[in-house]
Amino acid sequence: VWDQHTDDYLRSSLSTRLTQLRPCEIILPPKLSASTESAIQHYCHRIGARIVSSDDPSSSVGPLPSDDLDLTSSTNIFEVVRIERVDEFHPDRAFQSLSDLFRPNKSS
């Protein structure tokens, strides 16, 4: 899901989107405002997710999974949020690549 929006000072629109979508990966520009960075960090802490960043593969925030993790319980599922920072993101190219990938083969 790709989204672009205008948000208020408290980043309530961003928080709502993160809560509803529960992303496992977030693609961001290299620099964000302190308020936006804080909203993303707060979301990850709130759901108990570990953050894995492409900038620092050893980075993590939140609890690590225990050996007795019960994967059948939806309340105990360990979550990881991967954060990727890119200099340029072209949503039109990304959409076209995915469309080409999943387009049925016409020769069959």
N, CA, C and O atoms as a GROMACS GRO file, in nm:
protein
  432
    1VAL      N    1   0.085  -0.116   0.000
    1VAL     CA    2   0.000   0.000   0.000
    1VAL      C    3   0.089   0.122   0.000
    1VAL      O    4   0.181   0.134   0.082
    2TRP      N    5   0.063   0.211  -0.090
    2TRP     CA    6   0.138   0.336  -0.096
    2TRP      C    7   0.043   0.446  -0.056
    2TRP      O    8  -0.074   0.447  -0.096
    3ASP      N    9   0.094   0.540   0.024
    3ASP     CA   10   0.007   0.646   0.072
    3ASP      C   11   0.087   0.774   0.084
    3ASP      O   12   0.205   0.772   0.120
    4GLN      N   13   0.023   0.882   0.054
    4GLN     CA   14   0.082   1.014   0.071
    4GLN      C   15  -0.030   1.102   0.125
    4GLN      O   16  -0.141   1.101   0.072
    5HIS      N   17  -0.001   1.178   0.229
    5HIS     CA   18  -0.106   1.260   0.288
    5HIS      C   19  -0.045   1.379   0.361
    5HIS      O   20   0.075   1.384   0.386
    6THR      N   21  -0.129   1.474   0.393
    6THR     CA   22  -0.091   1.589   0.473
    6THR      C   23  -0.137   1.561   0.615
    6THR      O   24  -0.249   1.514   0.636
    7ASP      N   25  -0.051   1.588   0.711
    7ASP     CA   26  -0.085   1.554   0.849
    7ASP      C   27  -0.079   1.677   0.938
    7ASP      O   28  -0.025   1.780   0.900
    8ASP      N   29  -0.136   1.664   1.058
    8ASP     CA   30  -0.133   1.772   1.154
    8ASP      C   31  -0.007   1.761   1.241
    8ASP      O   32   0.073   1.670   1.224
    9TYR      N   33   0.009   1.855   1.332
    9TYR     CA   34   0.128   1.860   1.417
    9TYR      C   35   0.147   1.734   1.501
    9TYR      O   36   0.260   1.691   1.522
   10LEU      N   37   0.038   1.673   1.547
   10LEU     CA   38   0.046   1.555   1.633
   10LEU      C   39   0.061   1.424   1.554
   10LEU      O   40   0.075   1.317   1.613
   11ARG      N   41   0.056   1.431   1.422
   11ARG     CA   42   0.069   1.314   1.334
   11ARG      C   43  -0.043   1.211   1.358
   11ARG      O   44  -0.020   1.091   1.351
   12SER      N   45  -0.163   1.261   1.387
   12SER     CA   46  -0.275   1.171   1.415
   12SER      C   47  -0.316   1.092   1.291
   12SER      O   48  -0.357   0.976   1.304
   13SER      N   49  -0.306   1.150   1.174
   13SER     CA   50  -0.341   1.078   1.052
   13SER      C   51  -0.241   0.965   1.026
   13SER      O   52  -0.281   0.855   0.987
   14LEU      N   53  -0.114   0.992   1.047
   14LEU     CA   54  -0.011   0.888   1.032
   14LEU      C   55  -0.033   0.776   1.133
   14LEU      O   56  -0.027   0.658   1.098
   15SER      N   57  -0.059   0.811   1.256
   15SER     CA   58  -0.082   0.710   1.361
   15SER      C   59  -0.203   0.623   1.327
   15SER      O   60  -0.199   0.501   1.347
   16THR      N   61  -0.309   0.684   1.277
   16THR     CA   62  -0.428   0.609   1.238
   16THR      C   63  -0.397   0.512   1.126
   16THR      O   64  -0.438   0.396   1.130
   17ARG      N   65  -0.324   0.558   1.026
   17ARG     CA   66  -0.289   0.471   0.913
   17ARG      C   67  -0.202   0.354   0.958
   17ARG      O   68  -0.225   0.240   0.917
   18LEU      N   69  -0.104   0.382   1.041
   18LEU     CA   70  -0.016   0.274   1.090
   18LEU      C   71  -0.095   0.171   1.170
   18LEU      O   72  -0.075   0.051   1.154
   19THR      N   73  -0.184   0.218   1.256
   19THR     CA   74  -0.263   0.129   1.339
   19THR      C   75  -0.356   0.042   1.254
   19THR      O   76  -0.371  -0.077   1.282
   20GLN      N   77  -0.417   0.100   1.152
   20GLN     CA   78  -0.509   0.023   1.068
   20GLN      C   79  -0.437  -0.073   0.975
   20GLN      O   80  -0.484  -0.184   0.953
   21LEU      N   81  -0.324  -0.032   0.919
   21LEU     CA   82  -0.254  -0.114   0.821
   21LEU      C   83  -0.159  -0.216   0.883
   21LEU      O   84  -0.134  -0.321   0.824
   22ARG      N   85  -0.106  -0.187   1.002
   22ARG     CA   86  -0.009  -0.274   1.070
   22ARG      C   87   0.101  -0.321   0.975
   22ARG      O   88   0.118  -0.441   0.953
   23PRO      N   89   0.176  -0.226   0.919
   23PRO     CA   90   0.277  -0.263   0.818
   23PRO      C   91   0.394  -0.342   0.877
   23PRO      O   92   0.431  -0.324   0.993
   24CYS      N   93   0.450  -0.429   0.796
   24CYS     CA   94   0.570  -0.501   0.836
   24CYS      C   95   0.692  -0.434   0.775
   24CYS      O   96   0.806  -0.465   0.812
   25GLU      N   97   0.670  -0.341   0.682
   25GLU     CA   98   0.778  -0.265   0.621
   25GLU      C   99   0.730  -0.124   0.596
   25GLU      O  100   0.617  -0.102   0.552
   26ILE      N  101   0.817  -0.028   0.623
   26ILE     CA  102   0.786   0.112   0.599
   26ILE      C  103   0.901   0.170   0.518
   26ILE      O  104   1.016   0.164   0.560
   27ILE      N  105   0.870   0.227   0.401
   27ILE     CA  106   0.972   0.289   0.316
   27ILE      C  107   0.962   0.439   0.336
   27ILE      O  108   0.857   0.499   0.316
   28LEU      N  109   1.075   0.499   0.375
   28LEU     CA  110   1.078   0.640   0.411
   28LEU      C  111   1.186   0.714   0.333
   28LEU      O  112   1.281   0.654   0.284
   29PRO      N  113   1.170   0.846   0.322
   29PRO     CA  114   1.279   0.927   0.266
   29PRO      C  115   1.394   0.932   0.367
   29PRO      O  116   1.376   0.894   0.483
   30PRO      N  117   1.512   0.978   0.324
   30PRO     CA  118   1.628   0.980   0.414
   30PRO      C  119   1.606   1.062   0.542
   30PRO      O  120   1.653   1.024   0.649
   31LYS      N  121   1.536   1.173   0.531
   31LYS     CA  122   1.516   1.258   0.648
   31LYS      C  123   1.368   1.289   0.665
   31LYS      O  124   1.296   1.317   0.570
   32LEU      N  125   1.325   1.282   0.792
   32LEU     CA  126   1.189   1.318   0.830
   32LEU      C  127   1.195   1.415   0.946
   32LEU      O  128   1.299   1.430   1.011
   33SER      N  129   1.085   1.480   0.972
   33SER     CA  130   1.080   1.569   1.089
   33SER      C  131   1.086   1.486   1.216
   33SER      O  132   1.055   1.367   1.216
   34ALA      N  133   1.127   1.549   1.323
   34ALA     CA  134   1.136   1.482   1.453
   34ALA      C  135   0.998   1.429   1.495
   34ALA      O  136   0.989   1.322   1.556
   35SER      N  137   0.892   1.503   1.464
   35SER     CA  138   0.756   1.461   1.500
   35SER      C  139   0.716   1.333   1.427
   35SER      O  140   0.653   1.245   1.486
   36THR      N  141   0.752   1.323   1.300
   36THR     CA  142   0.717   1.204   1.222
   36THR      C  143   0.798   1.084   1.268
   36THR      O  144   0.744   0.974   1.284
   37GLU      N  145   0.928   1.104   1.291
   37GLU     CA  146   1.012   0.996   1.343
   37GLU      C  147   0.957   0.945   1.476
   37GLU      O  148   0.953   0.825   1.501
   38SER      N  149   0.917   1.038   1.561
   38SER     CA  150   0.863   1.004   1.692
   38SER      C  151   0.733   0.925   1.680
   38SER      O  152   0.712   0.829   1.754
   39ALA      N  153   0.646   0.964   1.587
   39ALA     CA  154   0.519   0.892   1.568
   39ALA      C  155   0.544   0.749   1.523
   39ALA      O  156   0.475   0.657   1.569
   40ILE      N  157   0.640   0.727   1.435
   40ILE     CA  158   0.672   0.592   1.388
   40ILE      C  159   0.731   0.509   1.502
   40ILE      O  160   0.693   0.393   1.521
   41GLN      N  161   0.823   0.568   1.579
   41GLN     CA  162   0.881   0.498   1.694
   41GLN      C  163   0.772   0.462   1.796
   41GLN      O  164   0.771   0.352   1.850
   42HIS      N  165   0.682   0.556   1.822
   42HIS     CA  166   0.576   0.533   1.920
   42HIS      C  167   0.486   0.418   1.875
   42HIS      O  168   0.448   0.333   1.956
   43TYR      N  169   0.451   0.415   1.746
   43TYR     CA  170   0.369   0.305   1.693
   43TYR      C  171   0.438   0.171   1.718
   43TYR      O  172   0.375   0.077   1.767
   44CYS      N  173   0.565   0.162   1.685
   44CYS     CA  174   0.639   0.035   1.701
   44CYS      C  175   0.646  -0.007   1.847
   44CYS      O  176   0.632  -0.125   1.878
   45HIS      N  177   0.669   0.088   1.936
   45HIS     CA  178   0.672   0.056   2.080
   45HIS      C  179   0.535   0.008   2.127
   45HIS      O  180   0.525  -0.087   2.205
   46ARG      N  181   0.428   0.076   2.080
   46ARG     CA  182   0.294   0.044   2.125
   46ARG      C  183   0.253  -0.098   2.088
   46ARG      O  184   0.186  -0.165   2.167
   47ILE      N  185   0.292  -0.146   1.970
   47ILE     CA  186   0.255  -0.282   1.930
   47ILE      C  187   0.359  -0.385   1.975
   47ILE      O  188   0.342  -0.504   1.951
   48GLY      N  189   0.466  -0.339   2.039
   48GLY     CA  190   0.569  -0.430   2.088
   48GLY      C  191   0.656  -0.486   1.977
   48GLY      O  192   0.708  -0.596   1.988
   49ALA      N  193   0.671  -0.409   1.869
   49ALA     CA  194   0.748  -0.456   1.754
   49ALA      C  195   0.896  -0.424   1.769
   49ALA      O  196   0.935  -0.326   1.834
   50ARG      N  197   0.974  -0.507   1.709
   50ARG     CA  198   1.117  -0.482   1.697
   50ARG      C  199   1.137  -0.409   1.566
   50ARG      O  200   1.078  -0.446   1.464
   51ILE      N  201   1.219  -0.305   1.565
   51ILE     CA  202   1.247  -0.229   1.444
   51ILE      C  203   1.378  -0.279   1.385
   51ILE      O  204   1.480  -0.286   1.455
   52VAL      N  205   1.375  -0.313   1.257
   52VAL     CA  206   1.497  -0.352   1.187
   52VAL      C  207   1.517  -0.250   1.077
   52VAL      O  208   1.431  -0.235   0.989
   53SER      N  209   1.629  -0.182   1.081
   53SER     CA  210   1.656  -0.075   0.986
   53SER      C  211   1.764  -0.118   0.888
   53SER      O  212   1.861  -0.183   0.926
   54SER      N  213   1.746  -0.080   0.762
   54SER     CA  214   1.849  -0.111   0.662
   54SER      C  215   1.975  -0.031   0.688
   54SER      O  216   2.084  -0.072   0.647
   55ASP      N  217   1.962   0.083   0.755
   55ASP     CA  218   2.078   0.165   0.789
   55ASP      C  219   2.164   0.098   0.895
   55ASP      O  220   2.286   0.112   0.896
   56ASP      N  221   2.099   0.024   0.986
   56ASP     CA  222   2.168  -0.041   1.096
   56ASP      C  223   2.103  -0.175   1.122
   56ASP      O  224   2.010  -0.184   1.202
   57PRO      N  225   2.150  -0.282   1.054
   57PRO     CA  226   2.087  -0.414   1.068
   57PRO      C  227   2.083  -0.468   1.210
   57PRO      O  228   2.002  -0.555   1.241
   58SER      N  229   2.169  -0.417   1.297
   58SER     CA  230   2.167  -0.465   1.435
   58SER      C  231   2.067  -0.389   1.522
   58SER      O  232   2.050  -0.420   1.639
   59SER      N  233   2.002  -0.288   1.464
   59SER     CA  234   1.909  -0.207   1.542
   59SER      C  235   1.784  -0.284   1.577
   59SER      O  236   1.732  -0.360   1.496
   60SER      N  237   1.736  -0.263   1.697
   60SER     CA  238   1.608  -0.320   1.735
   60SER      C  239   1.553  -0.242   1.852
   60SER      O  240   1.627  -0.192   1.937
   61VAL      N  241   1.423  -0.234   1.855
   61VAL     CA  242   1.353  -0.168   1.964
   61VAL      C  243   1.241  -0.260   2.005
   61VAL      O  244   1.174  -0.317   1.919
   62GLY      N  245   1.220  -0.277   2.132
   62GLY     CA  246   1.111  -0.362   2.178
   62GLY      C  247   1.160  -0.497   2.221
   62GLY      O  248   1.280  -0.526   2.216
   63PRO      N  249   1.068  -0.581   2.264
   63PRO     CA  250   1.106  -0.711   2.319
   63PRO      C  251   1.155  -0.807   2.213
   63PRO      O  252   1.107  -0.806   2.100
   64LEU      N  253   1.248  -0.890   2.248
   64LEU     CA  254   1.294  -0.996   2.160
   64LEU      C  255   1.208  -1.119   2.186
   64LEU      O  256   1.159  -1.135   2.298
   65PRO      N  257   1.189  -1.206   2.087
   65PRO     CA  258   1.104  -1.323   2.108
   65PRO      C  259   1.166  -1.419   2.207
   65PRO      O  260   1.288  -1.437   2.210
   66SER      N  261   1.081  -1.480   2.288
   66SER     CA  262   1.131  -1.579   2.382
   66SER      C  263   1.122  -1.717   2.320
   66SER      O  264   1.053  -1.736   2.220
   67ASP      N  265   1.191  -1.814   2.378
   67ASP     CA  266   1.189  -1.951   2.325
   67ASP      C  267   1.051  -2.014   2.337
   67ASP      O  268   1.018  -2.103   2.259
   68ASP      N  269   0.971  -1.970   2.433
   68ASP     CA  270   0.839  -2.030   2.453
   68ASP      C  271   0.728  -1.947   2.388
   68ASP      O  272   0.614  -1.948   2.435
   69LEU      N  273   0.760  -1.876   2.281
   69LEU     CA  274   0.663  -1.793   2.211
   69LEU      C  275   0.554  -1.881   2.150
   69LEU      O  276   0.582  -1.976   2.078
   70ASP      N  277   0.429  -1.848   2.181
   70ASP     CA  278   0.314  -1.924   2.130
   70ASP      C  279   0.264  -1.855   2.003
   70ASP      O  280   0.194  -1.754   2.011
   71LEU      N  281   0.299  -1.908   1.886
   71LEU     CA  282   0.261  -1.846   1.761
   71LEU      C  283   0.115  -1.867   1.725
   71LEU      O  284   0.066  -1.808   1.629
   72THR      N  285   0.043  -1.949   1.800
   72THR     CA  286  -0.099  -1.971   1.773
   72THR      C  287  -0.185  -1.863   1.837
   72THR      O  288  -0.302  -1.849   1.802
   73SER      N  289  -0.130  -1.789   1.928
   73SER     CA  290  -0.205  -1.684   1.995
   73SER      C  291  -0.181  -1.551   1.926
   73SER      O  292  -0.066  -1.507   1.915
   74SER      N  293  -0.288  -1.487   1.881
   74SER     CA  294  -0.272  -1.360   1.810
   74SER      C  295  -0.220  -1.251   1.902
   74SER      O  296  -0.167  -1.151   1.853
   75THR      N  297  -0.233  -1.266   2.032
   75THR     CA  298  -0.183  -1.164   2.123
   75THR      C  299  -0.034  -1.180   2.149
   75THR      O  300   0.030  -1.088   2.200
   76ASN      N  301   0.023  -1.296   2.116
   76ASN     CA  302   0.165  -1.320   2.141
   76ASN      C  303   0.251  -1.319   2.016
   76ASN      O  304   0.372  -1.343   2.024
   77ILE      N  305   0.191  -1.291   1.901
   77ILE     CA  306   0.271  -1.295   1.779
   77ILE      C  307   0.374  -1.183   1.783
   77ILE      O  308   0.340  -1.066   1.802
   78PHE      N  309   0.499  -1.220   1.767
   78PHE     CA  310   0.608  -1.125   1.768
   78PHE      C  311   0.611  -1.053   1.634
   78PHE      O  312   0.601  -1.116   1.529
   79GLU      N  313   0.624  -0.923   1.638
   79GLU     CA  314   0.622  -0.846   1.516
   79GLU      C  315   0.755  -0.777   1.492
   79GLU      O  316   0.823  -0.735   1.586
   80VAL      N  317   0.790  -0.766   1.367
   80VAL     CA  318   0.908  -0.692   1.324
   80VAL      C  319   0.863  -0.589   1.223
   80VAL      O  320   0.787  -0.622   1.131
   81VAL      N  321   0.908  -0.467   1.237
   81VAL     CA  322   0.880  -0.363   1.140
   81VAL      C  323   1.013  -0.326   1.076
   81VAL      O  324   1.104  -0.276   1.143
   82ARG      N  325   1.024  -0.351   0.946
   82ARG     CA  326   1.145  -0.320   0.872
   82ARG      C  327   1.132  -0.179   0.819
   82ARG      O  328   1.032  -0.146   0.755
   83ILE      N  329   1.232  -0.095   0.845
   83ILE     CA  330   1.230   0.042   0.796
   83ILE      C  331   1.340   0.058   0.692
   83ILE      O  332   1.458   0.037   0.720
   84GLU      N  333   1.299   0.095   0.574
   84GLU     CA  334   1.392   0.117   0.462
   84GLU      C  335   1.389   0.263   0.426
   84GLU      O  336   1.282   0.323   0.413
   85ARG      N  337   1.506   0.322   0.410
   85ARG     CA  338   1.514   0.462   0.369
   85ARG      C  339   1.571   0.468   0.228
   85ARG      O  340   1.676   0.410   0.200
   86VAL      N  341   1.502   0.537   0.140
   86VAL     CA  342   1.544   0.548   0.001
   86VAL      C  343   1.554   0.695  -0.039
   86VAL      O  344   1.476   0.779   0.006
   87ASP      N  345   1.652   0.724  -0.125
   87ASP     CA  346   1.669   0.862  -0.172
   87ASP      C  347   1.554   0.905  -0.262
   87ASP      O  348   1.502   1.015  -0.250
   88GLU      N  349   1.517   0.816  -0.354
   88GLU     CA  350   1.407   0.846  -0.445
   88GLU      C  351   1.313   0.727  -0.450
   88GLU      O  352   1.356   0.613  -0.465
   89PHE      N  353   1.185   0.754  -0.439
   89PHE     CA  354   1.085   0.649  -0.451
   89PHE      C  355   0.988   0.691  -0.561
   89PHE      O  356   0.932   0.800  -0.557
   90HIS      N  357   0.969   0.603  -0.658
   90HIS     CA  358   0.879   0.632  -0.769
   90HIS      C  359   0.762   0.535  -0.763
   90HIS      O  360   0.772   0.424  -0.815
   91PRO      N  361   0.651   0.575  -0.701
   91PRO     CA  362   0.538   0.484  -0.686
   91PRO      C  363   0.483   0.433  -0.819
   91PRO      O  364   0.437   0.320  -0.827
   92ASP      N  365   0.487   0.516  -0.924
   92ASP     CA  366   0.436   0.471  -1.054
   92ASP      C  367   0.520   0.355  -1.108
   92ASP      O  368   0.464   0.259  -1.162
   93ARG      N  369   0.650   0.363  -1.095
   93ARG     CA  370   0.737   0.255  -1.141
   93ARG      C  371   0.717   0.129  -1.057
   93ARG      O  372   0.714   0.018  -1.111
   94ALA      N  373   0.703   0.146  -0.927
   94ALA     CA  374   0.680   0.030  -0.839
   94ALA      C  375   0.548  -0.038  -0.874
   94ALA      O  376   0.543  -0.161  -0.882
   95PHE      N  377   0.444   0.039  -0.895
   95PHE     CA  378   0.314  -0.017  -0.931
   95PHE      C  379   0.322  -0.092  -1.064
   95PHE      O  380   0.267  -0.201  -1.077
   96GLN      N  381   0.390  -0.033  -1.162
   96GLN     CA  382   0.403  -0.096  -1.293
   96GLN      C  383   0.481  -0.228  -1.283
   96GLN      O  384   0.444  -0.326  -1.347
   97SER      N  385   0.587  -0.230  -1.204
   97SER     CA  386   0.665  -0.353  -1.186
   97SER      C  387   0.581  -0.464  -1.124
   97SER      O  388   0.587  -0.579  -1.169
   98LEU      N  389   0.502  -0.430  -1.023
   98LEU     CA  390   0.415  -0.531  -0.961
   98LEU      C  391   0.305  -0.576  -1.057
   98LEU      O  392   0.271  -0.694  -1.061
   99SER      N  393   0.251  -0.483  -1.133
   99SER     CA  394   0.147  -0.519  -1.230
   99SER      C  395   0.204  -0.615  -1.334
   99SER      O  396   0.138  -0.713  -1.370
  100ASP      N  397   0.323  -0.587  -1.383
  100ASP     CA  398   0.388  -0.674  -1.481
  100ASP      C  399   0.414  -0.812  -1.422
  100ASP      O  400   0.397  -0.914  -1.490
  101LEU      N  401   0.456  -0.816  -1.298
  101LEU     CA  402   0.488  -0.941  -1.232
  101LEU      C  403   0.365  -1.031  -1.219
  101LEU      O  404   0.374  -1.152  -1.241
  102PHE      N  405   0.251  -0.973  -1.185
  102PHE     CA  406   0.132  -1.052  -1.158
  102PHE      C  407   0.034  -1.059  -1.276
  102PHE      O  408  -0.074  -1.117  -1.264
  103ARG      N  409   0.071  -1.002  -1.389
  103ARG     CA  410  -0.014  -1.009  -1.508
  103ARG      C  411  -0.014  -1.153  -1.560
  103ARG      O  412   0.092  -1.214  -1.573
  104PRO      N  413  -0.132  -1.206  -1.589
  104PRO     CA  414  -0.138  -1.344  -1.641
  104PRO      C  415  -0.059  -1.355  -1.772
  104PRO      O  416  -0.060  -1.265  -1.855
  105ASN      N  417   0.008  -1.467  -1.787
  105ASN     CA  418   0.084  -1.493  -1.907
  105ASN      C  419  -0.012  -1.516  -2.023
  105ASN      O  420  -0.092  -1.610  -2.019
  106LYS      N  421  -0.006  -1.433  -2.125
  106LYS     CA  422  -0.102  -1.442  -2.236
  106LYS      C  423  -0.071  -1.556  -2.332
  106LYS      O  424  -0.157  -1.593  -2.412
  107SER      N  425   0.049  -1.614  -2.326
  107SER     CA  426   0.084  -1.722  -2.417
  107SER      C  427   0.032  -1.858  -2.369
  107SER      O  428   0.041  -1.956  -2.443
  108SER      N  429  -0.021  -1.866  -2.248
  108SER     CA  430  -0.071  -1.993  -2.193
  108SER      C  431  -0.211  -2.021  -2.237
  108SER      O  432  -0.268  -2.123  -2.200
   0.00000   0.00000   0.00000
